[in-house]
Coordinates of C-alpha atoms in Angstrom, one line a residue:
X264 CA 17.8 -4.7 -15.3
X265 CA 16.1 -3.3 -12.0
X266 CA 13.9 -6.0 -10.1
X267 CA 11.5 -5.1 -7.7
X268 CA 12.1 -8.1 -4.4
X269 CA 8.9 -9.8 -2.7
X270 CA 8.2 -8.1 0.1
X271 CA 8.9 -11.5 2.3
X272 CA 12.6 -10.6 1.4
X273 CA 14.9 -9.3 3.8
X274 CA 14.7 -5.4 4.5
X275 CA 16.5 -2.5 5.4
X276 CA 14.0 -0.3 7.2
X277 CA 10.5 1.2 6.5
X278 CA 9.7 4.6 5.3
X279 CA 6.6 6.3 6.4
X280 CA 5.4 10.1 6.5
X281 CA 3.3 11.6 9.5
X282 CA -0.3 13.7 9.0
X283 CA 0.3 17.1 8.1
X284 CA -2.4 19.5 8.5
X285 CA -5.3 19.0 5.8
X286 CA -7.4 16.1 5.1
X287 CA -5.5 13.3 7.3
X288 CA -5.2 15.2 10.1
X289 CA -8.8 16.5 9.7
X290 CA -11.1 19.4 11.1
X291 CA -11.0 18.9 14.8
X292 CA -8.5 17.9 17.7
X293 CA -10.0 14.9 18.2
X294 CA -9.6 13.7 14.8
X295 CA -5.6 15.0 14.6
X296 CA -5.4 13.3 17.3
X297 CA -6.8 10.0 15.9
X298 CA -5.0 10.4 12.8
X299 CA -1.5 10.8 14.8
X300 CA -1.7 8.1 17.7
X301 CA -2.8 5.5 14.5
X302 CA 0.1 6.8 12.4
X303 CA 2.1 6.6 15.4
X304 CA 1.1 3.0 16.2
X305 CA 1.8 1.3 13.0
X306 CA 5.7 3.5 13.2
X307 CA 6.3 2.0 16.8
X308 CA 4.7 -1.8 15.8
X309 CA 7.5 -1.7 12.7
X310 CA 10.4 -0.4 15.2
X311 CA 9.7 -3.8 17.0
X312 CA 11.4 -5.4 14.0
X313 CA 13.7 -3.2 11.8
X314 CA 14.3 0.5 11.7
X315 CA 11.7 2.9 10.8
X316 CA 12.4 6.1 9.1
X317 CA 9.4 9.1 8.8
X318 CA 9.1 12.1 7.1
X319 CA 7.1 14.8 8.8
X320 CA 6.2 17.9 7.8
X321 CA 8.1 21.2 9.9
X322 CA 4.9 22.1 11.4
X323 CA 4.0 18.3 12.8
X324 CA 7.8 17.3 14.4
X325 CA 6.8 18.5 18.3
X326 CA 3.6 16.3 17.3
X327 CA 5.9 13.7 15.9
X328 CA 8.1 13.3 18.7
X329 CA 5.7 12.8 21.4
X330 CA 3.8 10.0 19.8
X331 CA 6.4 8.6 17.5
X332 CA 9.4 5.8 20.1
X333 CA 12.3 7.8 20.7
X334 CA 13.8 4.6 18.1
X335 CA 12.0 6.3 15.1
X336 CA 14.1 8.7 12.7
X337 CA 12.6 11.9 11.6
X338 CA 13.0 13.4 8.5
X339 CA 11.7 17.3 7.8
X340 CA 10.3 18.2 4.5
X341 CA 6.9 19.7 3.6
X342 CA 3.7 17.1 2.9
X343 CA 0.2 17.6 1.8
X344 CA -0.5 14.4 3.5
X345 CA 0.5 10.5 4.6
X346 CA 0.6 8.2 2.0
X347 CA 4.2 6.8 1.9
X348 CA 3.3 3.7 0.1
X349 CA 1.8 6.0 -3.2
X350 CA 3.9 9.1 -3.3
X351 CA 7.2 7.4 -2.0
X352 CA 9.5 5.3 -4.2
X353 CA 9.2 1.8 -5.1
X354 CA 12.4 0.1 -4.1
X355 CA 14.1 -2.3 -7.0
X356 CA 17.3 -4.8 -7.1
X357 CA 19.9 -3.4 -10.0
X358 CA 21.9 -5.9 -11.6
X359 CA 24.5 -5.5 -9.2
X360 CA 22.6 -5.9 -6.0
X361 CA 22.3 -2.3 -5.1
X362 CA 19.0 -0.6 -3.9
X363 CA 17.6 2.2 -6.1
X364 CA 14.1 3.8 -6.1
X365 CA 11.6 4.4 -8.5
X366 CA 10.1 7.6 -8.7
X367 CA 6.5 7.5 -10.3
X368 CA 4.7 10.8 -11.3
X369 CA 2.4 11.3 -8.0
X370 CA -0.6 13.6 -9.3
X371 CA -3.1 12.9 -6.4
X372 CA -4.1 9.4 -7.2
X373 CA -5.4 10.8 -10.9
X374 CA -5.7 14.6 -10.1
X375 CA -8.4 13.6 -7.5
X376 CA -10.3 17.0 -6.9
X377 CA -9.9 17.1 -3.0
X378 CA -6.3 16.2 -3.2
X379 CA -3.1 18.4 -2.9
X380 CA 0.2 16.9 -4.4
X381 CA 2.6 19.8 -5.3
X382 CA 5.1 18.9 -2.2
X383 CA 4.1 15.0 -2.0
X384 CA 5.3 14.7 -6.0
X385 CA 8.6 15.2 -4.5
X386 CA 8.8 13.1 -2.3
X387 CA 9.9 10.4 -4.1
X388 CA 12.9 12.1 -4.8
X389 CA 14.0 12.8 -1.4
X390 CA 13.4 9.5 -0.2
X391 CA 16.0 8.6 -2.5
X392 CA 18.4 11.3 -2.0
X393 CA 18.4 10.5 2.0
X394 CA 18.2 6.5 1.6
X395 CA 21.4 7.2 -0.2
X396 CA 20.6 5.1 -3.6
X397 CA 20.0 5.7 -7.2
X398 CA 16.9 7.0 -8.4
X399 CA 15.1 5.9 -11.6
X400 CA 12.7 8.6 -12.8
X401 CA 9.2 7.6 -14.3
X402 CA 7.2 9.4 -16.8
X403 CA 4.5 6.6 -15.7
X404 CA 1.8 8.0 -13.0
X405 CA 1.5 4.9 -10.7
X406 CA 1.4 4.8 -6.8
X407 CA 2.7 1.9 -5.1
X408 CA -0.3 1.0 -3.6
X409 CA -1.4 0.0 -7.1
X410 CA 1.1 -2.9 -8.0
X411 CA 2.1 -6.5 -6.1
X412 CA 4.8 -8.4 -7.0
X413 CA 6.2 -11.9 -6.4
X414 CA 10.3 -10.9 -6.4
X415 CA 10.3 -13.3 -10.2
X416 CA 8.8 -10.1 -12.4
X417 CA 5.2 -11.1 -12.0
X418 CA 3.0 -8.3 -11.2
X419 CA -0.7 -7.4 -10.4
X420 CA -2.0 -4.6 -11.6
X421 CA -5.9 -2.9 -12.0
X422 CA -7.0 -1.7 -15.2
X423 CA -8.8 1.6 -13.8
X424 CA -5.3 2.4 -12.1
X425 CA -2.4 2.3 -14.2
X426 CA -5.2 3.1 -17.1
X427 CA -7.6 5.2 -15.2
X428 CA -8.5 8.4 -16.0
X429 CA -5.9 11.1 -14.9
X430 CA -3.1 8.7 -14.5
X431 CA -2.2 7.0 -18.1
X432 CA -5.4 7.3 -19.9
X433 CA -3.9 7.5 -23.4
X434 CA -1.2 5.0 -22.4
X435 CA -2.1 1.2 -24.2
X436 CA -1.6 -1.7 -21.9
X437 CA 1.8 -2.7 -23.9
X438 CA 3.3 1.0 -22.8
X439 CA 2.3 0.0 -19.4
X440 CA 3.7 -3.2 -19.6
X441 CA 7.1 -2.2 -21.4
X442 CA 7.5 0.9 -18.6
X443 CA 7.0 -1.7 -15.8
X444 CA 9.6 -4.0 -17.2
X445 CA 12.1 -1.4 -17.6
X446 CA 11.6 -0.2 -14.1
X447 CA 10.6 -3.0 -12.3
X448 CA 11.7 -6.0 -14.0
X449 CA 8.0 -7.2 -14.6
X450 CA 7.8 -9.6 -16.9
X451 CA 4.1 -10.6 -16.5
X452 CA 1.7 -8.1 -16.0
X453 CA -1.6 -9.7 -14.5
X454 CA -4.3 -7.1 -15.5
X455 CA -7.0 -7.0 -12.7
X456 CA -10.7 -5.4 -14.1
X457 CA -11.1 -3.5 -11.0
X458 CA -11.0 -3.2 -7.4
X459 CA -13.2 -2.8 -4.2
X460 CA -16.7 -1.2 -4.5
X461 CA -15.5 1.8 -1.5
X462 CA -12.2 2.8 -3.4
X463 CA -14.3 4.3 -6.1
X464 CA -16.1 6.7 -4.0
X465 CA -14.9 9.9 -2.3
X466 CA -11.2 9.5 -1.1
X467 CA -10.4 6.6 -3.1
X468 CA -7.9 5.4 -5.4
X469 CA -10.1 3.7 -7.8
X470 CA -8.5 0.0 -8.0
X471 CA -5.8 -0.2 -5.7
X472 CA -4.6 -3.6 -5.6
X473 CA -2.6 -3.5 -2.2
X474 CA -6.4 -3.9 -0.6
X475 CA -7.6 -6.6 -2.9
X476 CA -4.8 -9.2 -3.5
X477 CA -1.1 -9.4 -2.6
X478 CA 1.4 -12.3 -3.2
X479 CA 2.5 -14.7 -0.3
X480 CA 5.4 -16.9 -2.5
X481 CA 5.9 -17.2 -6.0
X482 CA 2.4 -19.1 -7.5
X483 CA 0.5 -17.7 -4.1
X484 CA -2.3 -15.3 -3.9
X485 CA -4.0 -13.9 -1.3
X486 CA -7.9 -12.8 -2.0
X487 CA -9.7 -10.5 -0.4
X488 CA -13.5 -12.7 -0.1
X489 CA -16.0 -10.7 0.5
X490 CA -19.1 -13.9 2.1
X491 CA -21.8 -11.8 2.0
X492 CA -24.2 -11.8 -1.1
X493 CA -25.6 -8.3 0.1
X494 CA -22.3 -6.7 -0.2
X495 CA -21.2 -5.7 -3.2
X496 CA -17.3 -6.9 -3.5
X497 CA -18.9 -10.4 -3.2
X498 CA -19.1 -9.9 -6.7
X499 CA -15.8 -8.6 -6.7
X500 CA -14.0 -11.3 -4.8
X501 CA -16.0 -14.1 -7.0
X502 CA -15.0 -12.9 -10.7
X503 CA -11.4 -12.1 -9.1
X504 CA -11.0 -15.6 -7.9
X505 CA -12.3 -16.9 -11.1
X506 CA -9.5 -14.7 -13.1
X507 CA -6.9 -15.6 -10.4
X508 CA -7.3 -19.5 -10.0
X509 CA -6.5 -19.5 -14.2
X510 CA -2.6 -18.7 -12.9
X511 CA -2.6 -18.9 -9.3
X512 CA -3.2 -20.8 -5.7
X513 CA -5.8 -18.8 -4.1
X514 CA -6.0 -18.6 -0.7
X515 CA -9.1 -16.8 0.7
X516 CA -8.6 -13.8 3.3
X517 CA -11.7 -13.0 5.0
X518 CA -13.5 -9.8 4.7
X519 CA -14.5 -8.1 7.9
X520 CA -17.8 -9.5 9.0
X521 CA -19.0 -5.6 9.2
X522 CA -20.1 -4.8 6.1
X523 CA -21.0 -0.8 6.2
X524 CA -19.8 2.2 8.4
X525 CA -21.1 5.8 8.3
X526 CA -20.2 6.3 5.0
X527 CA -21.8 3.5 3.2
X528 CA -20.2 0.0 2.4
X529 CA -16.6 -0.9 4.0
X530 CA -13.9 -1.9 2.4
X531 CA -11.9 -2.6 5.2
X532 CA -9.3 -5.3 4.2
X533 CA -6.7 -7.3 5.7
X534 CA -4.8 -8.0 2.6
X535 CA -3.6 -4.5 3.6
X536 CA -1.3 -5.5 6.0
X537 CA 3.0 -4.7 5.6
X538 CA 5.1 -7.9 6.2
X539 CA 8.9 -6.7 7.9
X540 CA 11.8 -8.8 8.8
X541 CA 10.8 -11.7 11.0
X542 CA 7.0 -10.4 11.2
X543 CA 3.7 -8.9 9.9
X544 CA 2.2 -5.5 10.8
X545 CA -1.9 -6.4 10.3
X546 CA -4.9 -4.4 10.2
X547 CA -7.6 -4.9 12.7
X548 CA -10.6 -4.2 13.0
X549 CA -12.4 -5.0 16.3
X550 CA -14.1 -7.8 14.3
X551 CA -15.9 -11.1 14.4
X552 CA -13.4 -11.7 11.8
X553 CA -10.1 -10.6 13.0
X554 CA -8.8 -14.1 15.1
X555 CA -9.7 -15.6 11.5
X556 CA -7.7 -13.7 9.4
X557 CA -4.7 -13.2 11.9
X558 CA -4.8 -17.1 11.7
X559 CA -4.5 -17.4 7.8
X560 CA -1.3 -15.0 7.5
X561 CA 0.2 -16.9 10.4
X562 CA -0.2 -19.8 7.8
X563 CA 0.8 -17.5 5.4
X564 CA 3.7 -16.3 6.6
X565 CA 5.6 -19.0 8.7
X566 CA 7.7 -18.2 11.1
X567 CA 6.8 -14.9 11.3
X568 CA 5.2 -12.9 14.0
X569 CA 1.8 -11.2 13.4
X570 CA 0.9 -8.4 15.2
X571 CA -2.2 -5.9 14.8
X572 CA -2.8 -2.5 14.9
X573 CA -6.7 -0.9 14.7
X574 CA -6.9 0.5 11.1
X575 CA -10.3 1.8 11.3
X576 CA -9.0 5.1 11.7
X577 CA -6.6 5.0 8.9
X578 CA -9.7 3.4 6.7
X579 CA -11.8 6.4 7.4
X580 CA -9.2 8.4 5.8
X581 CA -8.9 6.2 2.8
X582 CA -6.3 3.3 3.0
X583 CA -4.6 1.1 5.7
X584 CA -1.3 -0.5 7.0
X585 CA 0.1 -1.1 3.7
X586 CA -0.9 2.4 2.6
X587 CA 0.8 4.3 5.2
X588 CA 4.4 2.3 4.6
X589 CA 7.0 1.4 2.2
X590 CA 9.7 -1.2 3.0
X591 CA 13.5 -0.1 1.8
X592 CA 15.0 -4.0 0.3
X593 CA 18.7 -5.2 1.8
X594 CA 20.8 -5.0 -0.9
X595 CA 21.9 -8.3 -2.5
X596 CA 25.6 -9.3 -2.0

């Protein structure tokens, strides 16, 4: 039976996708710009630990190249936009240690009406195809954004994801449950109500998990907490924490101290952040909060070196470190 690995476990490489032309890359230079160096960063941060692999769409590889370390492999295929995490394939153990992926039916995160999907659907397949291992189709809809696991088949998920409305609406949580198992080994499937206030807006995903609680061990959660009674995830984080600490050790992970941008309340997160071999790639935010939170994944993660990149950019657009990445598992002797 397939088993999806912690992400603490040792890796292969990462798999990213650069800004085509569209919504990430936006309506000006400036912002294409933005949306390239950012992309760009997180690539070349990752390279400073294990190889780094991106897809990039024919009309972005000059773009590529001169932002991108001459370390980072390209990969040519058409993309609507940058999303690796959702539209790329979640990478499981088979019995016999080998890698293979799991493509889930990408629709847009739920046929959003401002998003395009008919060439990022296939990239799941190509990922595949080039990392050179088996790939286990999915009737399921399901990004990988949207699930956390701790490497022993326990999984969070959020009810208005794998549930949601253009994704598995008809589905029952059992059919959830039973597809998870067969693809991912899951076998317990910890139902979160919902996610952060901002991811239900414009651009959202409506419940990711990957921005509201991840594993750290086996038994180890970490919580996005929201302080601020005026905000509106302090609701969030409190009934989480309540569901959570049933099961769980929860360890608290600040929220920014800035509480709205341009666009109404944040939901900037540090639980966003992509752990690599011997390291962590972590959002920042130019934030009272930042040295705190850099200082709780150091606990976190032991032993492993944290370093930041500014994610505001890549929050503007609608997701963060974790978002923009997917880590390819060594295979098991």
């Amino acid at each position: 039976m397939p088993l999806m690995p912690a992400e603490w476990e040792p890796q292969d490489r990462v798999w990213m996708a650069f800004p085509a032309p569209g919504y990430s890359l936006g309506e000006t230079a400036a912002e294409a710009d933005e949306a390239r160096t950012t992309w760009a960063a997180v690539a070349n941060a990752v390279l400073g630990f294990e190889p780094v692999t991106v897809v990039v769409d024919p009309s972005e590889v000059a773009a590529a190249r001169r932002v991108l370390s001459s370390g980072v492999e390209l990969v040519e295929a058409p993309l609507n936009d940058a999303w690796m995490r959702d539209m790329g394939p979640t990478f499981v153990h088979l019995d016999d240690g080998s890698v293979a992926g799991v493509d889930w039916v990408f629709n847009g995160w739920g046929q959003c009406d401002w998003a395009a999907w008919d060439k990022d659907s296939l990239v799941g397949s190509l990922v595949c195809e080039r990392a050179g291992v088996e790939r286990i189709g999915s009737p399921m809809v399901n990004e990988g954004g949207g699930i956390h696991v701790d490497g022993e088949g326990r999984v969070l998920v959020t009810e208005t994801v794998q549930l949601g409305a253009g994704r598995n609406e008809t589905w029952t949580k059992q059919q959830v449950e039973d597809e998870l198992a067969r693809t991912i080994g899951a076998t317990d499937v910890v139902w979160l109500p919902r996610g952060l206030t901002r991811d239900y807006e414009q651009y959202g995903t409506r419940g990711h998990v990957d921005i509201v609680a991840t594993f750290t061990a086996p038994g180890r959660v970490l919580l996005h907490d929201q302080r601020d009674p005026s905000h509106p995830d302090h609701a969030v984080s409190a009934a989480l924490r309540e569901l959570l600490a049933e099961r769980f050790e929860v360890v608290p992970l600040p929220a920014p101290a800035t509480l709205r941008d341009a666009d109404g309340w944040t939901d900037w997160s540090y639980v966003n952040h992509l752990v690599v071999n011997d390291g962590v790639v972590a959002c920042s935010f130019e934030d009272p909060h930042d040295a705190e939170a850099l200082a709780v994944l150091r606990e976190a993660y032991p032993g492993r070196e944290v370093v930041t990149v500014d994610a505001r950019p890549l929050f503007d657009r609608g997701g963060g470190i974790h978002c923009i990445t997917q880590q390819q598992p060594r295979g098991r002797a």
